PDB file of C-alpha atoms in Angstrom:
ATOM      1  CA  MET A  26     -31.689 -28.356  24.279  1.00 40.00           C
ATOM      2  CA  LYS A  27     -32.245 -29.188  20.582  1.00 37.00           C
ATOM      3  CA  SER A  28     -34.352 -32.250  21.382  1.00 38.00           C
ATOM      4  CA  THR A  29     -36.467 -30.227  23.823  1.00 38.00           C
ATOM      5  CA  ARG A  30     -37.148 -27.541  21.236  1.00 39.00           C
ATOM      6  CA  LEU A  31     -37.878 -30.123  18.535  1.00 34.00           C
ATOM      7  CA  GLY A  32     -40.382 -31.749  20.865  1.00 38.00           C
ATOM      8  CA  ALA A  33     -42.004 -28.380  21.401  1.00 39.00           C
ATOM      9  CA  VAL A  34     -42.400 -27.849  17.693  1.00 36.00           C
ATOM     10  CA  VAL A  35     -43.833 -31.349  17.167  1.00 33.00           C
ATOM     11  CA  ALA A  36     -46.338 -30.774  19.953  1.00 37.00           C
ATOM     12  CA  ALA A  37     -47.286 -27.398  18.519  1.00 38.00           C
ATOM     13  CA  LEU A  38     -47.749 -28.886  15.056  1.00 35.00           C
ATOM     14  CA  ALA A  39     -50.036 -31.501  16.535  1.00 35.00           C
ATOM     15  CA  LEU A  40     -52.095 -28.785  18.189  1.00 38.00           C
ATOM     16  CA  THR A  41     -52.577 -26.797  15.000  1.00 37.00           C
ATOM     17  CA  ALA A  42     -53.381 -29.941  13.027  1.00 36.00           C
ATOM     18  CA  GLY A  43     -56.442 -30.452  15.181  1.00 35.00           C
ATOM     19  CA  LEU A  44     -54.959 -33.041  17.527  1.00 30.00           C
ATOM     20  CA  THR A  45     -55.528 -31.011  20.674  1.00 32.00           C
ATOM     21  CA  GLY A  46     -57.011 -33.957  22.504  1.00 31.00           C
ATOM     22  CA  ALA A  47     -53.984 -36.164  21.864  1.00 30.00           C
ATOM     23  CA  VAL A  48     -51.535 -33.527  23.066  1.00 30.00           C
ATOM     24  CA  THR A  49     -53.349 -31.993  26.027  1.00 33.00           C
ATOM     25  CA  GLY A  50     -55.467 -34.939  27.123  1.00 34.00           C
ATOM     26  CA  THR A  51     -58.745 -33.180  26.374  1.00 36.00           C
ATOM     27  CA  THR A  52     -61.482 -34.630  24.232  1.00 36.00           C
ATOM     28  CA  SER A  53     -62.595 -33.274  20.886  1.00 41.00           C
ATOM     29  CA  ALA A  54     -65.850 -31.377  20.667  1.00 43.00           C
ATOM     30  CA  ALA A  55     -68.822 -33.263  19.288  1.00 45.00           C
ATOM     31  CA  PRO A  56     -69.441 -32.617  15.590  1.00 50.00           C
ATOM     32  CA  PRO A  57     -72.310 -30.273  14.751  1.00 48.00           C
ATOM     33  CA  PRO A  58     -75.631 -31.817  13.757  1.00 48.00           C
ATOM     34  CA  PRO A  59     -75.891 -32.680  10.069  1.00 53.00           C
ATOM     35  CA  GLU A  60     -77.130 -29.932   7.775  1.00 52.00           C
ATOM     36  CA  GLN A  61     -80.560 -30.427   6.296  1.00 57.00           C
ATOM     37  CA  PRO A  62     -80.391 -31.736   2.707  1.00 63.00           C
ATOM     38  CA  GLY A  63     -80.023 -28.959   0.184  1.00 84.00           C
ATOM     39  CA  GLY A  64     -79.525 -26.292   2.841  1.00 90.00           C
ATOM     40  CA  LYS A  65     -76.146 -25.118   1.591  1.00 93.00           C
ATOM     41  CA  ALA A  66     -77.351 -24.986  -1.995  1.00 94.00           C
ATOM     42  CA  ARG A  67     -80.367 -22.860  -1.001  1.00 95.00           C
ATOM     43  CA  ALA A  68     -78.192 -20.480   1.021  1.00 95.00           C
ATOM     44  CA  LEU A  69     -75.694 -19.985  -1.791  1.00 95.00           C
ATOM     45  CA  ALA A  70     -78.406 -19.577  -4.403  1.00 96.00           C
ATOM     46  CA  ALA A  71     -79.940 -16.810  -2.290  1.00 95.00           C
ATOM     47  CA  ALA A  72     -76.548 -15.156  -1.786  1.00 95.00           C
ATOM     48  CA  ASP A  73     -75.805 -15.264  -5.518  1.00 95.00           C
ATOM     49  CA  ARG A  74     -79.175 -13.728  -6.345  1.00 94.00           C
ATOM     50  CA  ALA A  75     -78.459 -10.902  -3.904  1.00 93.00           C
ATOM     51  CA  ALA A  76     -75.044 -10.308  -5.465  1.00 92.00           C
ATOM     52  CA  ASP A  77     -76.519 -10.261  -8.978  1.00 91.00           C
ATOM     53  CA  SER A  78     -79.355  -7.928  -8.004  1.00 87.00           C
ATOM     54  CA  GLY A  79     -77.141  -5.229  -6.496  1.00 82.00           C
ATOM     55  CA  LEU A  80     -78.950  -5.345  -3.155  1.00 76.00           C
ATOM     56  CA  ASP A  81     -77.929  -2.555  -0.732  1.00 77.00           C
ATOM     57  CA  GLY A  82     -74.123  -2.288  -0.591  1.00 76.00           C
ATOM     58  CA  LEU A  83     -73.795  -4.899  -3.350  1.00 85.00           C
ATOM     59  CA  ARG A  84     -74.883  -2.453  -6.037  1.00 80.00           C
ATOM     60  CA  HIS A  85     -72.590  -2.229  -9.034  1.00 81.00           C
ATOM     61  CA  SER A  86     -72.332  -0.383 -12.311  1.00 82.00           C
ATOM     62  CA  PRO A  87     -72.633  -1.831 -15.845  1.00 85.00           C
ATOM     63  CA  GLY A  88     -69.646  -3.997 -16.693  1.00 90.00           C
ATOM     64  CA  GLU A  89     -69.173  -5.078 -13.080  1.00 91.00           C
ATOM     65  CA  GLU A  90     -69.867  -8.489 -11.576  1.00 92.00           C
ATOM     66  CA  LEU A  91     -69.536  -9.994  -8.128  1.00 93.00           C
ATOM     67  CA  VAL A  92     -67.893 -13.419  -8.349  1.00 94.00           C
ATOM     68  CA  ARG A  93     -68.234 -15.803  -5.412  1.00 95.00           C
ATOM     69  CA  THR A  94     -64.785 -16.907  -4.249  1.00 93.00           C
ATOM     70  CA  ARG A  95     -65.251 -18.495  -0.817  1.00 89.00           C
ATOM     71  CA  VAL A  96     -67.911 -20.026   1.416  1.00 91.00           C
ATOM     72  CA  THR A  97     -67.627 -20.266   5.211  1.00 87.00           C
ATOM     73  CA  PRO A  98     -70.218 -22.397   7.060  1.00 88.00           C
ATOM     74  CA  TRP A  99     -71.382 -21.090  10.426  1.00 84.00           C
ATOM     75  CA  ASP A 100     -73.690 -22.305  13.201  1.00 82.00           C
ATOM     76  CA  ASP A 101     -77.389 -23.028  12.765  1.00 85.00           C
ATOM     77  CA  GLY A 102     -77.290 -23.464   9.005  1.00 90.00           C
ATOM     78  CA  LEU A 103     -75.731 -20.060   8.271  1.00 92.00           C
ATOM     79  CA  TYR A 104     -73.259 -19.464   5.444  1.00 94.00           C
ATOM     80  CA  TYR A 105     -70.969 -16.537   4.719  1.00 91.00           C
ATOM     81  CA  ALA A 106     -70.407 -16.171   0.966  1.00 93.00           C
ATOM     82  CA  ALA A 107     -67.485 -13.942  -0.035  1.00 92.00           C
ATOM     83  CA  TYR A 108     -67.407 -12.175  -3.393  1.00 93.00           C
ATOM     84  CA  GLU A 109     -64.768 -10.338  -5.371  1.00 93.00           C
ATOM     85  CA  ARG A 110     -65.657  -7.621  -7.852  1.00 92.00           C
ATOM     86  CA  THR A 111     -64.664  -7.645 -11.528  1.00 94.00           C
ATOM     87  CA  TYR A 112     -64.948  -4.940 -14.194  1.00 94.00           C
ATOM     88  CA  LEU A 113     -65.077  -5.990 -17.852  1.00 95.00           C
ATOM     89  CA  GLY A 114     -63.430  -9.216 -16.702  1.00 94.00           C
ATOM     90  CA  LEU A 115     -60.609  -7.466 -14.814  1.00 96.00           C
ATOM     91  CA  PRO A 116     -60.132  -8.031 -11.070  1.00 95.00           C
ATOM     92  CA  VAL A 117     -61.108  -5.093  -8.880  1.00 94.00           C
ATOM     93  CA  THR A 118     -59.073  -4.477  -5.730  1.00 92.00           C
ATOM     94  CA  GLY A 119     -61.059  -2.960  -2.866  1.00 87.00           C
ATOM     95  CA  GLY A 120     -64.567  -3.962  -3.901  1.00 85.00           C
ATOM     96  CA  ASP A 121     -65.051  -7.174  -1.906  1.00 88.00           C
ATOM     97  CA  ALA A 122     -68.401  -8.124  -0.438  1.00 90.00           C
ATOM     98  CA  VAL A 123     -69.890 -10.730   1.922  1.00 91.00           C
ATOM     99  CA  VAL A 124     -73.443 -12.082   2.040  1.00 93.00           C
ATOM    100  CA  LEU A 125     -74.871 -13.950   5.032  1.00 93.00           C
ATOM    101  CA  ALA A 126     -77.626 -16.410   4.098  1.00 95.00           C
ATOM    102  CA  ASP A 127     -79.290 -19.361   5.811  1.00 95.00           C
ATOM    103  CA  SER A 128     -80.217 -22.884   4.762  1.00 94.00           C
ATOM    104  CA  ARG A 129     -83.811 -21.811   4.151  1.00 94.00           C
ATOM    105  CA  GLY A 130     -82.668 -19.531   1.349  1.00 95.00           C
ATOM    106  CA  ARG A 131     -82.972 -16.223   3.190  1.00 95.00           C
ATOM    107  CA  VAL A 132     -80.453 -13.380   2.974  1.00 94.00           C
ATOM    108  CA  LEU A 133     -79.852 -12.077   6.498  1.00 93.00           C
ATOM    109  CA  ASP A 134     -77.143  -9.483   6.008  1.00 91.00           C
ATOM    110  CA  VAL A 135     -74.761  -8.001   3.448  1.00 90.00           C
ATOM    111  CA  ALA A 136     -71.486  -6.116   3.843  1.00 86.00           C
ATOM    112  CA  ALA A 137     -69.519  -4.476   1.058  1.00 85.00           C
ATOM    113  CA  ALA A 138     -66.703  -2.001   0.670  1.00 79.00           C
ATOM    114  CA  PRO A 139     -67.842   1.368  -0.758  1.00 77.00           C
ATOM    115  CA  ALA A 140     -67.494   1.165  -4.540  1.00 77.00           C
ATOM    116  CA  PRO A 141     -67.697   4.222  -6.827  1.00 82.00           C
ATOM    117  CA  GLU A 142     -69.346   3.745 -10.202  1.00 84.00           C
ATOM    118  CA  LEU A 143     -66.785   2.556 -12.729  1.00 89.00           C
ATOM    119  CA  SER A 144     -66.562   3.892 -16.253  1.00 89.00           C
ATOM    120  CA  LEU A 145     -63.058   3.626 -17.656  1.00 92.00           C
ATOM    121  CA  SER A 146     -61.260   2.126 -20.602  1.00 93.00           C
ATOM    122  CA  PRO A 147     -59.664  -1.290 -19.965  1.00 95.00           C
ATOM    123  CA  ARG A 148     -56.743  -0.517 -22.311  1.00 95.00           C
ATOM    124  CA  ALA A 149     -53.339   0.151 -20.770  1.00 97.00           C
ATOM    125  CA  ARG A 150     -50.976   2.775 -22.167  1.00 97.00           C
ATOM    126  CA  ILE A 151     -48.024   1.569 -20.076  1.00 96.00           C
ATOM    127  CA  SER A 152     -46.544  -1.843 -20.870  1.00 97.00           C
ATOM    128  CA  ALA A 153     -46.404  -4.633 -18.314  1.00 97.00           C
ATOM    129  CA  ALA A 154     -42.596  -4.651 -18.519  1.00 97.00           C
ATOM    130  CA  ALA A 155     -42.396  -0.935 -17.717  1.00 97.00           C
ATOM    131  CA  ALA A 156     -44.819  -1.379 -14.817  1.00 97.00           C
ATOM    132  CA  GLU A 157     -42.719  -4.237 -13.437  1.00 97.00           C
ATOM    133  CA  ARG A 158     -39.579  -2.096 -13.487  1.00 97.00           C
ATOM    134  CA  THR A 159     -41.397   0.660 -11.631  1.00 97.00           C
ATOM    135  CA  ALA A 160     -42.773  -1.791  -9.048  1.00 96.00           C
ATOM    136  CA  THR A 161     -39.411  -3.488  -8.496  1.00 96.00           C
ATOM    137  CA  ALA A 162     -37.792  -0.154  -7.720  1.00 95.00           C
ATOM    138  CA  ARG A 163     -40.091   0.210  -4.691  1.00 94.00           C
ATOM    139  CA  VAL A 164     -38.142  -2.465  -2.745  1.00 93.00           C
ATOM    140  CA  ALA A 165     -34.582  -1.595  -1.709  1.00 92.00           C
ATOM    141  CA  HIS A 166     -33.107  -5.001  -2.557  1.00 93.00           C
ATOM    142  CA  PRO A 167     -35.600  -6.835  -4.807  1.00 94.00           C
ATOM    143  CA  GLU A 168     -35.210 -10.557  -5.388  1.00 92.00           C
ATOM    144  CA  LYS A 169     -38.251 -11.380  -7.521  1.00 92.00           C
ATOM    145  CA  ALA A 170     -41.504  -9.907  -8.737  1.00 95.00           C
ATOM    146  CA  THR A 171     -44.713 -11.467  -9.984  1.00 95.00           C
ATOM    147  CA  ALA A 172     -45.779 -10.759 -13.544  1.00 97.00           C
ATOM    148  CA  PRO A 173     -47.903  -7.594 -13.502  1.00 97.00           C
ATOM    149  CA  GLU A 174     -51.646  -8.213 -13.678  1.00 97.00           C
ATOM    150  CA  LEU A 175     -53.989  -5.685 -15.215  1.00 98.00           C
ATOM    151  CA  GLY A 176     -56.879  -4.704 -12.990  1.00 97.00           C
ATOM    152  CA  VAL A 177     -58.749  -1.873 -11.311  1.00 96.00           C
ATOM    153  CA  LEU A 178     -57.903  -0.320  -7.954  1.00 95.00           C
ATOM    154  CA  LEU A 179     -60.690   1.444  -6.078  1.00 91.00           C
ATOM    155  CA  THR A 180     -59.628   4.657  -4.395  1.00 85.00           C
ATOM    156  CA  ASP A 181     -61.818   6.906  -2.245  1.00 75.00           C
ATOM    157  CA  ASP A 182     -63.880   8.284  -5.105  1.00 79.00           C
ATOM    158  CA  LYS A 183     -62.871   6.562  -8.346  1.00 88.00           C
ATOM    159  CA  GLY A 184     -61.415   3.485  -9.993  1.00 92.00           C
ATOM    160  CA  VAL A 185     -57.937   3.473 -11.542  1.00 96.00           C
ATOM    161  CA  LEU A 186     -56.724   1.057 -14.214  1.00 97.00           C
ATOM    162  CA  ILE A 187     -53.550  -0.435 -12.752  1.00 98.00           C
ATOM    163  CA  TRP A 188     -50.825  -3.004 -13.172  1.00 98.00           C
ATOM    164  CA  GLN A 189     -50.494  -4.927  -9.896  1.00 97.00           C
ATOM    165  CA  SER A 190     -47.263  -6.738  -9.018  1.00 96.00           C
ATOM    166  CA  THR A 191     -45.895  -8.267  -5.798  1.00 94.00           C
ATOM    167  CA  VAL A 192     -42.208  -7.633  -5.178  1.00 94.00           C
ATOM    168  CA  THR A 193     -40.235  -9.774  -2.719  1.00 91.00           C
ATOM    169  CA  GLY A 194     -36.881  -8.746  -1.285  1.00 90.00           C
ATOM    170  CA  THR A 195     -35.356  -6.962   1.681  1.00 87.00           C
ATOM    171  CA  THR A 196     -35.353  -3.425   3.049  1.00 84.00           C
ATOM    172  CA  THR A 197     -32.276  -1.235   3.451  1.00 86.00           C
ATOM    173  CA  ALA A 198     -32.046  -2.598   7.006  1.00 79.00           C
ATOM    174  CA  GLY A 199     -32.074  -6.197   5.749  1.00 79.00           C
ATOM    175  CA  ALA A 200     -35.609  -7.002   6.919  1.00 77.00           C
ATOM    176  CA  PRO A 201     -37.828  -9.116   4.640  1.00 80.00           C
ATOM    177  CA  SER A 202     -40.257  -7.239   2.429  1.00 85.00           C
ATOM    178  CA  VAL A 203     -43.199  -8.426   0.359  1.00 86.00           C
ATOM    179  CA  ARG A 204     -44.774  -5.383  -1.212  1.00 90.00           C
ATOM    180  CA  GLU A 205     -47.842  -5.127  -3.411  1.00 93.00           C
ATOM    181  CA  VAL A 206     -47.337  -2.276  -5.862  1.00 97.00           C
ATOM    182  CA  TYR A 207     -50.102  -0.714  -7.957  1.00 97.00           C
ATOM    183  CA  VAL A 208     -48.877   1.217 -11.018  1.00 98.00           C
ATOM    184  CA  ASP A 209     -51.261   3.422 -13.001  1.00 98.00           C
ATOM    185  CA  ALA A 210     -51.599   1.669 -16.363  1.00 98.00           C
ATOM    186  CA  ARG A 211     -52.166   4.979 -18.152  1.00 97.00           C
ATOM    187  CA  THR A 212     -49.564   7.297 -16.561  1.00 97.00           C
ATOM    188  CA  GLY A 213     -46.938   4.904 -15.177  1.00 97.00           C
ATOM    189  CA  GLU A 214     -47.085   6.508 -11.726  1.00 97.00           C
ATOM    190  CA  VAL A 215     -47.274   4.438  -8.541  1.00 97.00           C
ATOM    191  CA  VAL A 216     -50.796   4.775  -7.167  1.00 96.00           C
ATOM    192  CA  GLU A 217     -50.355   2.783  -3.962  1.00 94.00           C
ATOM    193  CA  THR A 218     -48.084   0.276  -2.225  1.00 93.00           C
ATOM    194  CA  ARG A 219     -49.000  -2.208   0.504  1.00 88.00           C
ATOM    195  CA  GLU A 220     -46.361  -3.881   2.634  1.00 83.00           C
ATOM    196  CA  GLN A 221     -47.374  -7.454   3.448  1.00 78.00           C
ATOM    197  CA  VAL A 222     -44.729  -8.212   6.087  1.00 75.00           C
ATOM    198  CA  ARG A 223     -45.355  -7.341   9.716  1.00 70.00           C
ATOM    199  CA  ASP A 224     -42.498  -7.658  12.172  1.00 65.00           C
ATOM    200  CA  ALA A 225     -44.721  -8.721  15.053  1.00 66.00           C
ATOM    201  CA  SER A 226     -44.007  -9.901  18.559  1.00 70.00           C
ATOM    202  CA  GLY A 227     -45.467 -13.090  19.983  1.00 77.00           C
ATOM    203  CA  GLN A 228     -45.603 -15.058  23.211  1.00 77.00           C
ATOM    204  CA  GLY A 229     -44.634 -18.683  22.633  1.00 80.00           C
ATOM    205  CA  TYR A 230     -44.929 -21.381  25.291  1.00 79.00           C
ATOM    206  CA  HIS A 231     -41.402 -22.727  24.756  1.00 77.00           C
ATOM    207  CA  TYR A 232     -39.583 -19.734  23.232  1.00 77.00           C
ATOM    208  CA  GLY A 233     -41.151 -16.956  25.278  1.00 80.00           C
ATOM    209  CA  THR A 234     -41.348 -13.449  23.805  1.00 81.00           C
ATOM    210  CA  VAL A 235     -39.979 -13.468  20.253  1.00 77.00           C
ATOM    211  CA  ASP A 236     -40.284 -11.508  17.004  1.00 76.00           C
ATOM    212  CA  ILE A 237     -41.724 -13.282  13.963  1.00 79.00           C
ATOM    213  CA  ASP A 238     -42.447 -12.136  10.419  1.00 78.00           C
ATOM    214  CA  THR A 239     -46.081 -12.456   9.405  1.00 80.00           C
ATOM    215  CA  ALA A 240     -48.398 -11.004   6.805  1.00 77.00           C
ATOM    216  CA  ALA A 241     -49.857  -7.625   7.663  1.00 68.00           C
ATOM    217  CA  ASN A 242     -53.252  -8.985   8.661  1.00 72.00           C
ATOM    218  CA  SER A 243     -52.831 -12.699   9.319  1.00 81.00           C
ATOM    219  CA  MET A 244     -50.512 -15.263  10.878  1.00 81.00           C
ATOM    220  CA  THR A 245     -49.118 -16.216   7.481  1.00 82.00           C
ATOM    221  CA  ASP A 246     -45.427 -16.465   6.637  1.00 77.00           C
ATOM    222  CA  PRO A 247     -44.830 -13.894   3.866  1.00 74.00           C
ATOM    223  CA  LEU A 248     -41.796 -15.719   2.445  1.00 70.00           C
ATOM    224  CA  ARG A 249     -42.894 -19.374   2.597  1.00 70.00           C
ATOM    225  CA  THR A 250     -45.781 -20.143   0.271  1.00 67.00           C
ATOM    226  CA  GLY A 251     -48.665 -21.900   1.993  1.00 70.00           C
ATOM    227  CA  PHE A 252     -47.164 -21.653   5.495  1.00 79.00           C
ATOM    228  CA  GLN A 253     -49.760 -20.270   7.887  1.00 81.00           C
ATOM    229  CA  CYS A 254     -50.950 -21.062  11.385  1.00 81.00           C
ATOM    230  CA  GLY A 255     -54.392 -20.848  12.896  1.00 80.00           C
ATOM    231  CA  GLY A 256     -57.298 -22.590  14.550  1.00 71.00           C
ATOM    232  CA  GLN A 257     -58.889 -25.896  13.709  1.00 64.00           C
ATOM    233  CA  ASN A 258     -61.143 -24.340  11.052  1.00 69.00           C
ATOM    234  CA  GLY A 259     -58.112 -23.979   8.784  1.00 70.00           C
ATOM    235  CA  ALA A 260     -58.044 -20.174   8.753  1.00 80.00           C
ATOM    236  CA  PRO A 261     -54.974 -18.277  10.011  1.00 84.00           C
ATOM    237  CA  TYR A 262     -55.178 -16.120  13.112  1.00 80.00           C
ATOM    238  CA  THR A 263     -55.734 -12.447  12.334  1.00 81.00           C
ATOM    239  CA  THR A 264     -55.226 -10.392  15.517  1.00 74.00           C
ATOM    240  CA  PRO A 265     -51.658  -9.609  16.639  1.00 75.00           C
ATOM    241  CA  PRO A 266     -49.841  -9.546  18.994  1.00 76.00           C
ATOM    242  CA  TRP A 267     -49.745 -13.320  18.858  1.00 80.00           C
ATOM    243  CA  GLY A 268     -50.230 -15.715  21.756  1.00 82.00           C
ATOM    244  CA  ASN A 269     -50.225 -15.400  25.529  1.00 82.00           C
ATOM    245  CA  GLY A 270     -47.522 -17.956  26.369  1.00 81.00           C
ATOM    246  CA  GLY A 271     -50.027 -20.454  27.791  1.00 82.00           C
ATOM    247  CA  ALA A 272     -49.419 -24.198  27.567  1.00 81.00           C
ATOM    248  CA  ASN A 273     -52.870 -24.856  26.090  1.00 79.00           C
ATOM    249  CA  ASP A 274     -53.059 -21.773  23.871  1.00 81.00           C
ATOM    250  CA  LEU A 275     -53.005 -22.691  20.173  1.00 81.00           C
ATOM    251  CA  GLU A 276     -51.845 -19.237  19.147  1.00 82.00           C
ATOM    252  CA  SER A 277     -48.821 -19.572  21.440  1.00 83.00           C
ATOM    253  CA  ALA A 278     -48.065 -22.934  19.811  1.00 85.00           C
ATOM    254  CA  CYS A 279     -48.178 -21.165  16.452  1.00 83.00           C
ATOM    255  CA  VAL A 280     -45.628 -18.643  17.677  1.00 82.00           C
ATOM    256  CA  ASP A 281     -43.265 -21.495  18.557  1.00 80.00           C
ATOM    257  CA  ILE A 282     -43.774 -23.086  15.131  1.00 80.00           C
ATOM    258  CA  MET A 283     -43.199 -19.920  13.132  1.00 76.00           C
ATOM    259  CA  TYR A 284     -40.225 -18.841  15.221  1.00 75.00           C
ATOM    260  CA  ALA A 285     -38.581 -22.242  14.782  1.00 81.00           C
ATOM    261  CA  ALA A 286     -39.186 -22.183  11.028  1.00 77.00           C
ATOM    262  CA  GLN A 287     -37.864 -18.681  10.586  1.00 72.00           C
TER     263      GLN A 287
END
């Protein structure tokens, strides 16, 4: 039984590493045609200009900037450029934006989270140590916490200066917990918490219906740094429940991998 399950995991790893053809006997898809020279640079230059100009939903108040953090190539010379917002150099949670541009240097679409105008002091009244104690208390059995980072959290109608810390531990029931805690840097009150662990069900090919721990919005192991599972583009899957139990379904292979690891 152990050798059979180990073989299943090896096969699943091969699938998620992009070796689908070797495992299933199918052939790899032909690579896309080469991008025209300079196309990516033109697309990103156009996206950056849009972000700087405050076009449509990208508008921002004085002291704010949109910093490009990720680029995802798409078909036909299209590029998605992702941006994160900063305020007076501090990271802003909840103000992300995406610009779609093409290799001819044209902006085709923008999408941004609603962002109220920011006008607040960047000086904290509560110490980082006090904020960490408050954050740690939000997990029943804490094991570790990241050093609090000063930033801004966007709520429905305003921005709040916060200390953000991620606390790892277990719940009162013994389940794993990875909780992002946002503590008001001026009052010391908890503004918001976000649990990152989802106890989700999945359909594996070899293990059948099982429960696995994943991040709230992606097939990422919340307790093992860098351990995620997804398609051949390198991005984790993002739509639970996971897998359909099929022999050629990559998501089902991921369920087998994560269940075996956990």
